[in-house]
PDB file of C-alpha atoms and ligand atoms in Angstrom:
ATOM      1  CA  MET A   1     -13.037   4.990   3.901  1.00  0.00           C
ATOM      2  CA  ASN A   2     -11.898   4.682   7.484  1.00  0.00           C
ATOM      3  CA  LYS A   3     -10.152   7.576   9.013  1.00  0.00           C
ATOM      4  CA  SER A   4      -7.183   6.295  11.029  1.00  0.00           C
ATOM      5  CA  ASN A   5      -5.977   7.175  14.416  1.00  0.00           C
ATOM      6  CA  ILE A   6      -2.658   5.820  13.530  1.00  0.00           C
ATOM      7  CA  GLU A   7      -0.375   8.849  13.654  1.00  0.00           C
ATOM      8  CA  TRP A   8       1.687   8.164  10.289  1.00  0.00           C
ATOM      9  CA  THR A   9      -1.250   7.742   8.024  1.00  0.00           C
ATOM     10  CA  GLU A  10      -4.513   9.225   6.961  1.00  0.00           C
ATOM     11  CA  ILE A  11      -6.871   6.652   6.208  1.00  0.00           C
ATOM     12  CA  THR A  12      -7.015   2.751   6.276  1.00  0.00           C
ATOM     13  CA  TRP A  13      -8.224   0.345   3.144  1.00  0.00           C
ATOM     14  CA  ASN A  14      -8.503  -3.470   4.097  1.00  0.00           C
ATOM     15  CA  PRO A  15      -9.147  -5.322   0.643  1.00  0.00           C
ATOM     16  CA  THR A  16      -8.586  -8.353   2.781  1.00  0.00           C
ATOM     17  CA  THR A  17      -9.120  -9.116   6.489  1.00  0.00           C
ATOM     18  CA  GLY A  18      -7.797 -11.654   8.850  1.00  0.00           C
ATOM     19  CA  CYS A  19      -4.403 -12.952   9.331  1.00  0.00           C
ATOM     20  CA  THR A  20      -2.116 -15.809  10.758  1.00  0.00           C
ATOM     21  CA  LYS A  21       0.677 -15.166  13.484  1.00  0.00           C
ATOM     22  CA  VAL A  22       4.130 -15.362  11.928  1.00  0.00           C
ATOM     23  CA  SER A  23       6.527 -14.072  14.573  1.00  0.00           C
ATOM     24  CA  THR A  24       6.845 -12.728  18.079  1.00  0.00           C
ATOM     25  CA  GLY A  25       5.635  -9.370  17.236  1.00  0.00           C
ATOM     26  CA  CYS A  26       2.176 -10.729  16.369  1.00  0.00           C
ATOM     27  CA  LYS A  27       1.573 -12.183  20.111  1.00  0.00           C
ATOM     28  CA  ASN A  28      -0.753  -9.327  21.136  1.00  0.00           C
ATOM     29  CA  CYS A  29      -2.135  -8.577  17.543  1.00  0.00           C
ATOM     30  CA  TYR A  30      -4.691  -5.697  17.539  1.00  0.00           C
ATOM     31  CA  ALA A  31      -6.152  -6.969  14.360  1.00  0.00           C
ATOM     32  CA  GLU A  32      -6.986 -10.174  15.945  1.00  0.00           C
ATOM     33  CA  ARG A  33      -8.889  -8.591  18.605  1.00  0.00           C
ATOM     34  CA  TRP A  34     -10.574  -6.096  16.412  1.00  0.00           C
ATOM     35  CA  ALA A  35     -11.699  -8.943  14.167  1.00  0.00           C
ATOM     36  CA  ASN A  36     -12.976 -11.090  17.185  1.00  0.00           C
ATOM     37  CA  MET A  37     -15.062  -7.950  18.477  1.00  0.00           C
ATOM     38  CA  GLN A  38     -16.508  -7.163  15.000  1.00  0.00           C
ATOM     39  CA  HIS A  39     -17.292 -10.761  14.561  1.00  0.00           C
ATOM     40  CA  LYS A  40     -19.281 -10.951  17.734  1.00  0.00           C
ATOM     41  CA  ARG A  41     -21.022  -7.842  16.991  1.00  0.00           C
ATOM     42  CA  GLY A  42     -22.190  -9.621  13.509  1.00  0.00           C
ATOM     43  CA  ILE A  43     -20.286  -7.325  11.167  1.00  0.00           C
ATOM     44  CA  ASN A  44     -20.338  -9.117   7.575  1.00  0.00           C
ATOM     45  CA  GLN A  45     -16.651  -8.155   6.715  1.00  0.00           C
ATOM     46  CA  TYR A  46     -15.472 -10.296   9.720  1.00  0.00           C
ATOM     47  CA  ARG A  47     -17.949 -12.966   9.122  1.00  0.00           C
ATOM     48  CA  ASN A  48     -14.878 -15.383   9.483  1.00  0.00           C
ATOM     49  CA  GLY A  49     -13.278 -13.781  12.586  1.00  0.00           C
ATOM     50  CA  PHE A  50      -9.728 -13.527  12.123  1.00  0.00           C
ATOM     51  CA  GLU A  51      -9.429 -15.982   9.285  1.00  0.00           C
ATOM     52  CA  LEU A  52      -8.184 -14.466   6.278  1.00  0.00           C
ATOM     53  CA  THR A  53     -10.734 -13.362   4.044  1.00  0.00           C
ATOM     54  CA  LEU A  54     -11.108 -11.368   0.772  1.00  0.00           C
ATOM     55  CA  ALA A  55     -12.926  -8.207   1.225  1.00  0.00           C
ATOM     56  CA  THR A  56     -13.974  -7.893  -2.560  1.00  0.00           C
ATOM     57  CA  GLU A  57     -16.669  -5.456  -1.883  1.00  0.00           C
ATOM     58  CA  ARG A  58     -13.935  -3.190  -0.644  1.00  0.00           C
ATOM     59  CA  LEU A  59     -11.688  -3.608  -3.425  1.00  0.00           C
ATOM     60  CA  ASN A  60     -12.409  -0.713  -5.484  1.00  0.00           C
ATOM     61  CA  ASP A  61     -13.130   1.743  -2.780  1.00  0.00           C
ATOM     62  CA  PRO A  62     -10.097   4.165  -3.666  1.00  0.00           C
ATOM     63  CA  LEU A  63     -11.468   4.711  -7.091  1.00  0.00           C
ATOM     64  CA  LYS A  64     -14.171   6.608  -5.526  1.00  0.00           C
ATOM     65  CA  TRP A  65     -12.046   8.856  -3.435  1.00  0.00           C
ATOM     66  CA  LYS A  66     -11.514  12.197  -5.220  1.00  0.00           C
ATOM     67  CA  LYS A  67      -9.284  13.875  -2.525  1.00  0.00           C
ATOM     68  CA  PRO A  68      -5.763  12.707  -2.471  1.00  0.00           C
ATOM     69  CA  GLN A  69      -5.034  10.385   0.712  1.00  0.00           C
ATOM     70  CA  ILE A  70      -2.370   8.699   2.424  1.00  0.00           C
ATOM     71  CA  VAL A  71      -3.821   5.327   2.652  1.00  0.00           C
ATOM     72  CA  PHE A  72      -2.412   2.456   5.044  1.00  0.00           C
ATOM     73  CA  VAL A  73      -3.221  -0.793   3.132  1.00  0.00           C
ATOM     74  CA  ASN A  74      -4.432  -3.648   5.126  1.00  0.00           C
ATOM     75  CA  SER A  75      -4.130  -2.478   8.699  1.00  0.00           C
ATOM     76  CA  MET A  76      -6.085  -5.500   9.720  1.00  0.00           C
ATOM     77  CA  SER A  77      -4.305  -8.131   7.441  1.00  0.00           C
ATOM     78  CA  ASP A  78      -1.387  -8.677   5.519  1.00  0.00           C
ATOM     79  CA  LEU A  79      -1.708  -8.308   1.738  1.00  0.00           C
ATOM     80  CA  PHE A  80       1.103 -10.953   1.159  1.00  0.00           C
ATOM     81  CA  HIS A  81      -0.473 -13.829   3.218  1.00  0.00           C
ATOM     82  CA  ASP A  82      -0.299 -16.928   1.304  1.00  0.00           C
ATOM     83  CA  LYS A  83      -4.222 -17.198   1.325  1.00  0.00           C
ATOM     84  CA  VAL A  84      -4.469 -14.059  -0.819  1.00  0.00           C
ATOM     85  CA  GLU A  85      -4.266 -15.629  -4.309  1.00  0.00           C
ATOM     86  CA  THR A  86      -1.897 -14.022  -6.749  1.00  0.00           C
ATOM     87  CA  GLU A  87      -4.580 -12.887  -8.931  1.00  0.00           C
ATOM     88  CA  TYR A  88      -6.401 -10.851  -6.095  1.00  0.00           C
ATOM     89  CA  VAL A  89      -2.944  -9.161  -5.043  1.00  0.00           C
ATOM     90  CA  LYS A  90      -2.623  -8.193  -8.746  1.00  0.00           C
ATOM     91  CA  LYS A  91      -6.127  -6.749  -8.754  1.00  0.00           C
ATOM     92  CA  VAL A  92      -5.275  -4.636  -5.438  1.00  0.00           C
ATOM     93  CA  PHE A  93      -2.139  -3.465  -7.175  1.00  0.00           C
ATOM     94  CA  SER A  94      -4.074  -2.444 -10.214  1.00  0.00           C
ATOM     95  CA  VAL A  95      -6.406  -0.317  -8.185  1.00  0.00           C
ATOM     96  CA  MET A  96      -3.222   1.369  -6.579  1.00  0.00           C
ATOM     97  CA  ASN A  97      -1.660   1.813 -10.055  1.00  0.00           C
ATOM     98  CA  ASN A  98      -4.984   3.430 -11.414  1.00  0.00           C
ATOM     99  CA  THR A  99      -5.216   5.952  -8.603  1.00  0.00           C
ATOM    100  CA  PRO A 100      -1.910   8.005  -8.714  1.00  0.00           C
ATOM    101  CA  GLN A 101      -3.646  10.643  -6.503  1.00  0.00           C
ATOM    102  CA  HIS A 102      -3.321   8.586  -3.601  1.00  0.00           C
ATOM    103  CA  THR A 103      -0.327   7.265  -1.766  1.00  0.00           C
ATOM    104  CA  TYR A 104      -0.467   3.887  -0.541  1.00  0.00           C
ATOM    105  CA  GLN A 105       1.435   2.436   2.485  1.00  0.00           C
ATOM    106  CA  ILE A 106       1.825  -1.314   2.472  1.00  0.00           C
ATOM    107  CA  LEU A 107       3.424  -3.192   5.518  1.00  0.00           C
ATOM    108  CA  THR A 108       4.160  -6.782   5.515  1.00  0.00           C
ATOM    109  CA  LYS A 109       5.897  -9.523   7.558  1.00  0.00           C
ATOM    110  CA  ARG A 110       5.650 -11.669   4.713  1.00  0.00           C
ATOM    111  CA  ILE A 111       8.533 -10.181   2.327  1.00  0.00           C
ATOM    112  CA  GLU A 112       9.584 -13.446   0.898  1.00  0.00           C
ATOM    113  CA  ARG A 113       6.265 -13.627  -0.776  1.00  0.00           C
ATOM    114  CA  VAL A 114       6.717 -10.001  -1.976  1.00  0.00           C
ATOM    115  CA  LYS A 115       9.758 -11.188  -3.740  1.00  0.00           C
ATOM    116  CA  GLU A 116       8.058 -13.990  -5.298  1.00  0.00           C
ATOM    117  CA  LEU A 117       5.474 -12.095  -6.943  1.00  0.00           C
ATOM    118  CA  SER A 118       7.416  -8.582  -7.188  1.00  0.00           C
ATOM    119  CA  ASP A 119       8.121  -9.111 -11.150  1.00  0.00           C
ATOM    120  CA  ASN A 120       4.560  -9.607 -11.798  1.00  0.00           C
ATOM    121  CA  ILE A 121       3.349  -6.558 -10.253  1.00  0.00           C
ATOM    122  CA  PHE A 122       3.816  -2.928 -11.205  1.00  0.00           C
ATOM    123  CA  TRP A 123       5.313  -0.840  -8.540  1.00  0.00           C
ATOM    124  CA  SER A 124       4.036   2.718  -9.573  1.00  0.00           C
ATOM    125  CA  ASP A 125       5.633   5.544  -7.693  1.00  0.00           C
ATOM    126  CA  ASN A 126       2.619   6.130  -5.150  1.00  0.00           C
ATOM    127  CA  ILE A 127       3.160   2.780  -3.632  1.00  0.00           C
ATOM    128  CA  TRP A 128       5.462   2.598  -0.559  1.00  0.00           C
ATOM    129  CA  LEU A 129       6.395  -0.753   0.955  1.00  0.00           C
ATOM    130  CA  GLY A 130       7.440  -1.499   4.536  1.00  0.00           C
ATOM    131  CA  VAL A 131       8.406  -4.562   6.741  1.00  0.00           C
ATOM    132  CA  SER A 132       7.599  -5.160  10.339  1.00  0.00           C
ATOM    133  CA  VAL A 133      10.579  -6.085  12.376  1.00  0.00           C
ATOM    134  CA  GLU A 134      10.418  -6.608  16.174  1.00  0.00           C
ATOM    135  CA  ASN A 135      13.920  -7.809  17.112  1.00  0.00           C
ATOM    136  CA  ASN A 136      17.237  -8.977  15.793  1.00  0.00           C
ATOM    137  CA  GLU A 137      15.780 -12.245  14.815  1.00  0.00           C
ATOM    138  CA  PHE A 138      13.876 -10.634  11.672  1.00  0.00           C
ATOM    139  CA  VAL A 139      16.333  -8.109  10.422  1.00  0.00           C
ATOM    140  CA  GLU A 140      16.558 -10.130   7.419  1.00  0.00           C
ATOM    141  CA  ARG A 141      13.350  -8.732   6.295  1.00  0.00           C
ATOM    142  CA  ILE A 142      15.176  -5.302   5.736  1.00  0.00           C
ATOM    143  CA  GLU A 143      17.855  -6.970   3.313  1.00  0.00           C
ATOM    144  CA  MET A 144      14.949  -8.598   1.308  1.00  0.00           C
ATOM    145  CA  LEU A 145      13.159  -5.067   1.330  1.00  0.00           C
ATOM    146  CA  LYS A 146      15.857  -3.461  -0.185  1.00  0.00           C
ATOM    147  CA  LYS A 147      15.574  -5.984  -3.379  1.00  0.00           C
ATOM    148  CA  ILE A 148      12.052  -4.823  -4.004  1.00  0.00           C
ATOM    149  CA  PRO A 149      11.779  -2.022  -6.725  1.00  0.00           C
ATOM    150  CA  ALA A 150       9.121  -0.103  -4.547  1.00  0.00           C
ATOM    151  CA  LYS A 151      10.211   3.791  -5.009  1.00  0.00           C
ATOM    152  CA  ILE A 152       9.831   4.426  -0.968  1.00  0.00           C
ATOM    153  CA  LYS A 153      10.986   1.579   1.503  1.00  0.00           C
ATOM    154  CA  PHE A 154      10.405   1.783   5.278  1.00  0.00           C
ATOM    155  CA  ILE A 155      10.665  -0.249   8.156  1.00  0.00           C
ATOM    156  CA  SER A 156       8.144  -0.331  11.199  1.00  0.00           C
ATOM    157  CA  PHE A 157       9.906  -1.203  14.401  1.00  0.00           C
ATOM    158  CA  GLU A 158       6.666  -1.621  16.291  1.00  0.00           C
ATOM    159  CA  PRO A 159       6.070  -3.209  18.696  1.00  0.00           C
ATOM    160  CA  LEU A 160       9.863  -2.929  19.172  1.00  0.00           C
ATOM    161  CA  LEU A 161      10.993  -5.749  21.623  1.00  0.00           C
ATOM    162  CA  GLY A 162      14.727  -5.416  21.566  1.00  0.00           C
ATOM    163  CA  ASP A 163      17.668  -3.568  20.704  1.00  0.00           C
ATOM    164  CA  ILE A 164      18.216  -3.723  16.998  1.00  0.00           C
ATOM    165  CA  LYS A 165      21.925  -4.659  16.233  1.00  0.00           C
ATOM    166  CA  TYR A 166      21.195  -4.228  12.345  1.00  0.00           C
ATOM    167  CA  ASN A 167      22.777  -0.909  11.358  1.00  0.00           C
ATOM    168  CA  ASP A 168      22.903  -0.728   7.433  1.00  0.00           C
ATOM    169  CA  PHE A 169      19.698   1.903   6.726  1.00  0.00           C
ATOM    170  CA  THR A 170      21.158   2.390   2.922  1.00  0.00           C
ATOM    171  CA  ASP A 171      18.164   2.849   0.782  1.00  0.00           C
ATOM    172  CA  ILE A 172      15.714   2.834   3.509  1.00  0.00           C
ATOM    173  CA  ASP A 173      13.529   5.977   3.179  1.00  0.00           C
ATOM    174  CA  TRP A 174      11.650   5.976   6.334  1.00  0.00           C
ATOM    175  CA  VAL A 175      11.750   4.313   9.855  1.00  0.00           C
ATOM    176  CA  LEU A 176       8.825   4.209  12.314  1.00  0.00           C
ATOM    177  CA  ILE A 177       9.122   3.100  15.876  1.00  0.00           C
ATOM    178  CA  GLY A 178       6.559   2.291  18.595  1.00  0.00           C
ATOM    179  CA  GLY A 179       6.443   0.548  21.801  1.00  0.00           C
ATOM    180  CA  GLU A 180       3.520  -1.957  22.553  1.00  0.00           C
ATOM    181  CA  SER A 181       0.545  -0.865  24.216  1.00  0.00           C
ATOM    182  CA  GLY A 182      -2.374  -2.513  26.186  1.00  0.00           C
ATOM    183  CA  GLY A 183      -2.547  -4.626  29.178  1.00  0.00           C
ATOM    184  CA  LYS A 184       0.054  -7.170  27.890  1.00  0.00           C
ATOM    185  CA  ALA A 185       2.663  -4.731  26.629  1.00  0.00           C
ATOM    186  CA  ARG A 186       6.196  -5.960  26.763  1.00  0.00           C
ATOM    187  CA  LYS A 187       9.072  -3.872  27.700  1.00  0.00           C
ATOM    188  CA  PHE A 188      10.471  -0.845  25.922  1.00  0.00           C
ATOM    189  CA  GLU A 189      13.634   1.034  26.443  1.00  0.00           C
ATOM    190  CA  LYS A 190      15.077   4.488  25.523  1.00  0.00           C
ATOM    191  CA  GLU A 191      18.500   3.113  24.424  1.00  0.00           C
ATOM    192  CA  TRP A 192      16.693   1.025  21.687  1.00  0.00           C
ATOM    193  CA  ILE A 193      15.207   4.255  20.256  1.00  0.00           C
ATOM    194  CA  ILE A 194      18.397   6.389  20.484  1.00  0.00           C
ATOM    195  CA  SER A 195      20.228   3.661  18.633  1.00  0.00           C
ATOM    196  CA  ILE A 196      17.947   3.376  15.778  1.00  0.00           C
ATOM    197  CA  ARG A 197      17.349   7.263  15.559  1.00  0.00           C
ATOM    198  CA  ASN A 198      21.258   7.905  15.555  1.00  0.00           C
ATOM    199  CA  ASN A 199      21.465   5.295  12.790  1.00  0.00           C
ATOM    200  CA  CYS A 200      18.539   7.169  10.871  1.00  0.00           C
ATOM    201  CA  LYS A 201      20.739  10.392  11.255  1.00  0.00           C
ATOM    202  CA  LYS A 202      23.663   8.882   9.689  1.00  0.00           C
ATOM    203  CA  HIS A 203      21.816   7.449   6.741  1.00  0.00           C
ATOM    204  CA  ASN A 204      19.703  10.551   6.241  1.00  0.00           C
ATOM    205  CA  THR A 205      16.575   8.423   6.817  1.00  0.00           C
ATOM    206  CA  ALA A 206      13.228  10.126   8.162  1.00  0.00           C
ATOM    207  CA  PHE A 207      12.434   9.185  11.643  1.00  0.00           C
ATOM    208  CA  PHE A 208       9.305   8.905  13.162  1.00  0.00           C
ATOM    209  CA  PHE A 209       8.853   7.935  16.525  1.00  0.00           C
ATOM    210  CA  LYS A 210       5.093   7.067  17.232  1.00  0.00           C
ATOM    211  CA  GLN A 211       4.612   6.402  20.990  1.00  0.00           C
ATOM    212  CA  TRP A 212       6.110   4.767  24.112  1.00  0.00           C
ATOM    213  CA  GLY A 213       3.011   2.786  24.230  1.00  0.00           C
ATOM    214  CA  LYS A 214       2.333   2.603  27.822  1.00  0.00           C
ATOM    215  CA  ARG A 215       3.213   5.726  30.415  1.00  0.00           C
ATOM    216  CA  ILE A 216       5.329   3.289  32.566  1.00  0.00           C
ATOM    217  CA  PHE A 217       7.817   2.839  29.846  1.00  0.00           C
ATOM    218  CA  ASN A 218       8.229   6.565  29.282  1.00  0.00           C
ATOM    219  CA  PRO A 219      11.321   7.870  31.244  1.00  0.00           C
ATOM    220  CA  ASN A 220       9.869  11.284  31.258  1.00  0.00           C
ATOM    221  CA  GLN A 221       6.575  11.161  33.399  1.00  0.00           C
ATOM    222  CA  LYS A 222       5.977  14.898  32.686  1.00  0.00           C
ATOM    223  CA  ASP A 223       6.146  14.416  29.008  1.00  0.00           C
ATOM    224  CA  PRO A 224       3.073  16.691  27.887  1.00  0.00           C
ATOM    225  CA  THR A 225       2.023  14.552  24.774  1.00  0.00           C
ATOM    226  CA  ILE A 226       0.816  11.871  27.505  1.00  0.00           C
ATOM    227  CA  ASP A 227      -2.041  14.398  27.966  1.00  0.00           C
ATOM    228  CA  LYS A 228      -4.887  13.375  25.572  1.00  0.00           C
ATOM    229  CA  LYS A 229      -5.516  17.090  25.083  1.00  0.00           C
ATOM    230  CA  HIS A 230      -1.959  17.521  23.441  1.00  0.00           C
ATOM    231  CA  PRO A 231      -2.079  17.910  19.704  1.00  0.00           C
ATOM    232  CA  PHE A 232       0.590  15.486  19.279  1.00  0.00           C
ATOM    233  CA  HIS A 233      -0.870  12.858  22.067  1.00  0.00           C
ATOM    234  CA  ALA A 234      -0.058   9.461  21.580  1.00  0.00           C
ATOM    235  CA  LYS A 235      -0.082   6.190  24.035  1.00  0.00           C
ATOM    236  CA  GLY A 236       2.395   6.868  26.544  1.00  0.00           C
ATOM    237  CA  GLY A 237       3.656  10.089  25.143  1.00  0.00           C
ATOM    238  CA  CYS A 238       5.913  10.547  22.080  1.00  0.00           C
ATOM    239  CA  MET A 239       8.716  12.661  23.187  1.00  0.00           C
ATOM    240  CA  VAL A 240      12.040  11.455  23.376  1.00  0.00           C
ATOM    241  CA  ASP A 241      14.718  13.899  25.198  1.00  0.00           C
ATOM    242  CA  ASN A 242      12.178  16.606  24.897  1.00  0.00           C
ATOM    243  CA  GLU A 243      11.735  16.236  21.157  1.00  0.00           C
ATOM    244  CA  ILE A 244       9.021  15.041  18.882  1.00  0.00           C
ATOM    245  CA  TYR A 245       9.937  13.141  15.924  1.00  0.00           C
ATOM    246  CA  ARG A 246       7.388  13.161  12.961  1.00  0.00           C
ATOM    247  CA  GLU A 247       9.467  13.109   9.922  1.00  0.00           C
ATOM    248  CA  TYR A 248       8.351  11.804   6.390  1.00  0.00           C
ATOM    249  CA  PRO A 249      10.131  10.419   3.664  1.00  0.00           C
ATOM    250  CA  ASN A 250      11.154  13.055   0.946  1.00  0.00           C
ATOM    251  CA  ILE A 251       9.038  11.796  -2.170  1.00  0.00           C
ATOM    252  CA  GLU A 252      10.716  14.203  -4.803  1.00  0.00           C
TER     253      GLU A 252
HETATM  254  S1  SF4 B 301       1.212  -9.986  10.573  1.00  0.00           S
HETATM  255 FE1  SF4 B 301       0.092  -8.402  11.440  1.00  0.00          FE
HETATM  256  S2  SF4 B 301      -1.879  -8.561  11.219  1.00  0.00           S
HETATM  257 FE2  SF4 B 301      -0.835 -10.730  10.852  1.00  0.00          FE
HETATM  258  S3  SF4 B 301      -0.856 -11.697  13.104  1.00  0.00           S
HETATM  259 FE3  SF4 B 301       0.929 -10.432  12.870  1.00  0.00          FE
HETATM  260  S4  SF4 B 301       0.482  -8.525  13.754  1.00  0.00           S
HETATM  261 FE4  SF4 B 301      -1.449  -9.482  13.161  1.00  0.00          FE
END
């Protein structure tokens, strides 16, 4: 198991690695940089670099974890990539179905494929499904997500690249927001956050603000969470109007 630095999960599990870019949000994909680095270091799981690869040796890992964990599935890939055969997706679901002590967070940009497979997989209550949405061009992913019978549905607006006009968060349990980080990070504005936060309040949707991404995007240069020693430190800080938002969905 890999302990994660990602603020909204505990560990990552990658039964596949590699991916293909599908939309603007993928431009500076961290998984691609990581895969290329690991490939250069000769790590077997990344023998094909960023090409989609089944990590069959990792498939049964959760069966060995006794302690209940919150698991981000495929932090370095997309489970619903068209090169992941249906039979393999079913195997991944079977592992999740058979380990109810864990909570699984699956995040995808390929919600059309989820729709295709959805009737042939079992959505046990411990599986959360989320879509990544970077701007208004891709808000349709949210509409498709709403039709999938996952118990907890969430949206990751990361990297958020524009003001989101879509405002119907009915049946959305959780919203995550993050600004892009790294040398090529694209701009991120406070108004975009406020608009989504207000919409979450209106729909009783849990709201988690992960990071500004870069210090220059944060309007409060004195935000204490910019400091690496702060218990809620995040890239560029994570306070909005002096508040930290780290809510989780209600799973009762
Ligand atoms: S879908 Fe995710 S993992 Fe795949 S290329 Fe885009 S950002 Fe990277």
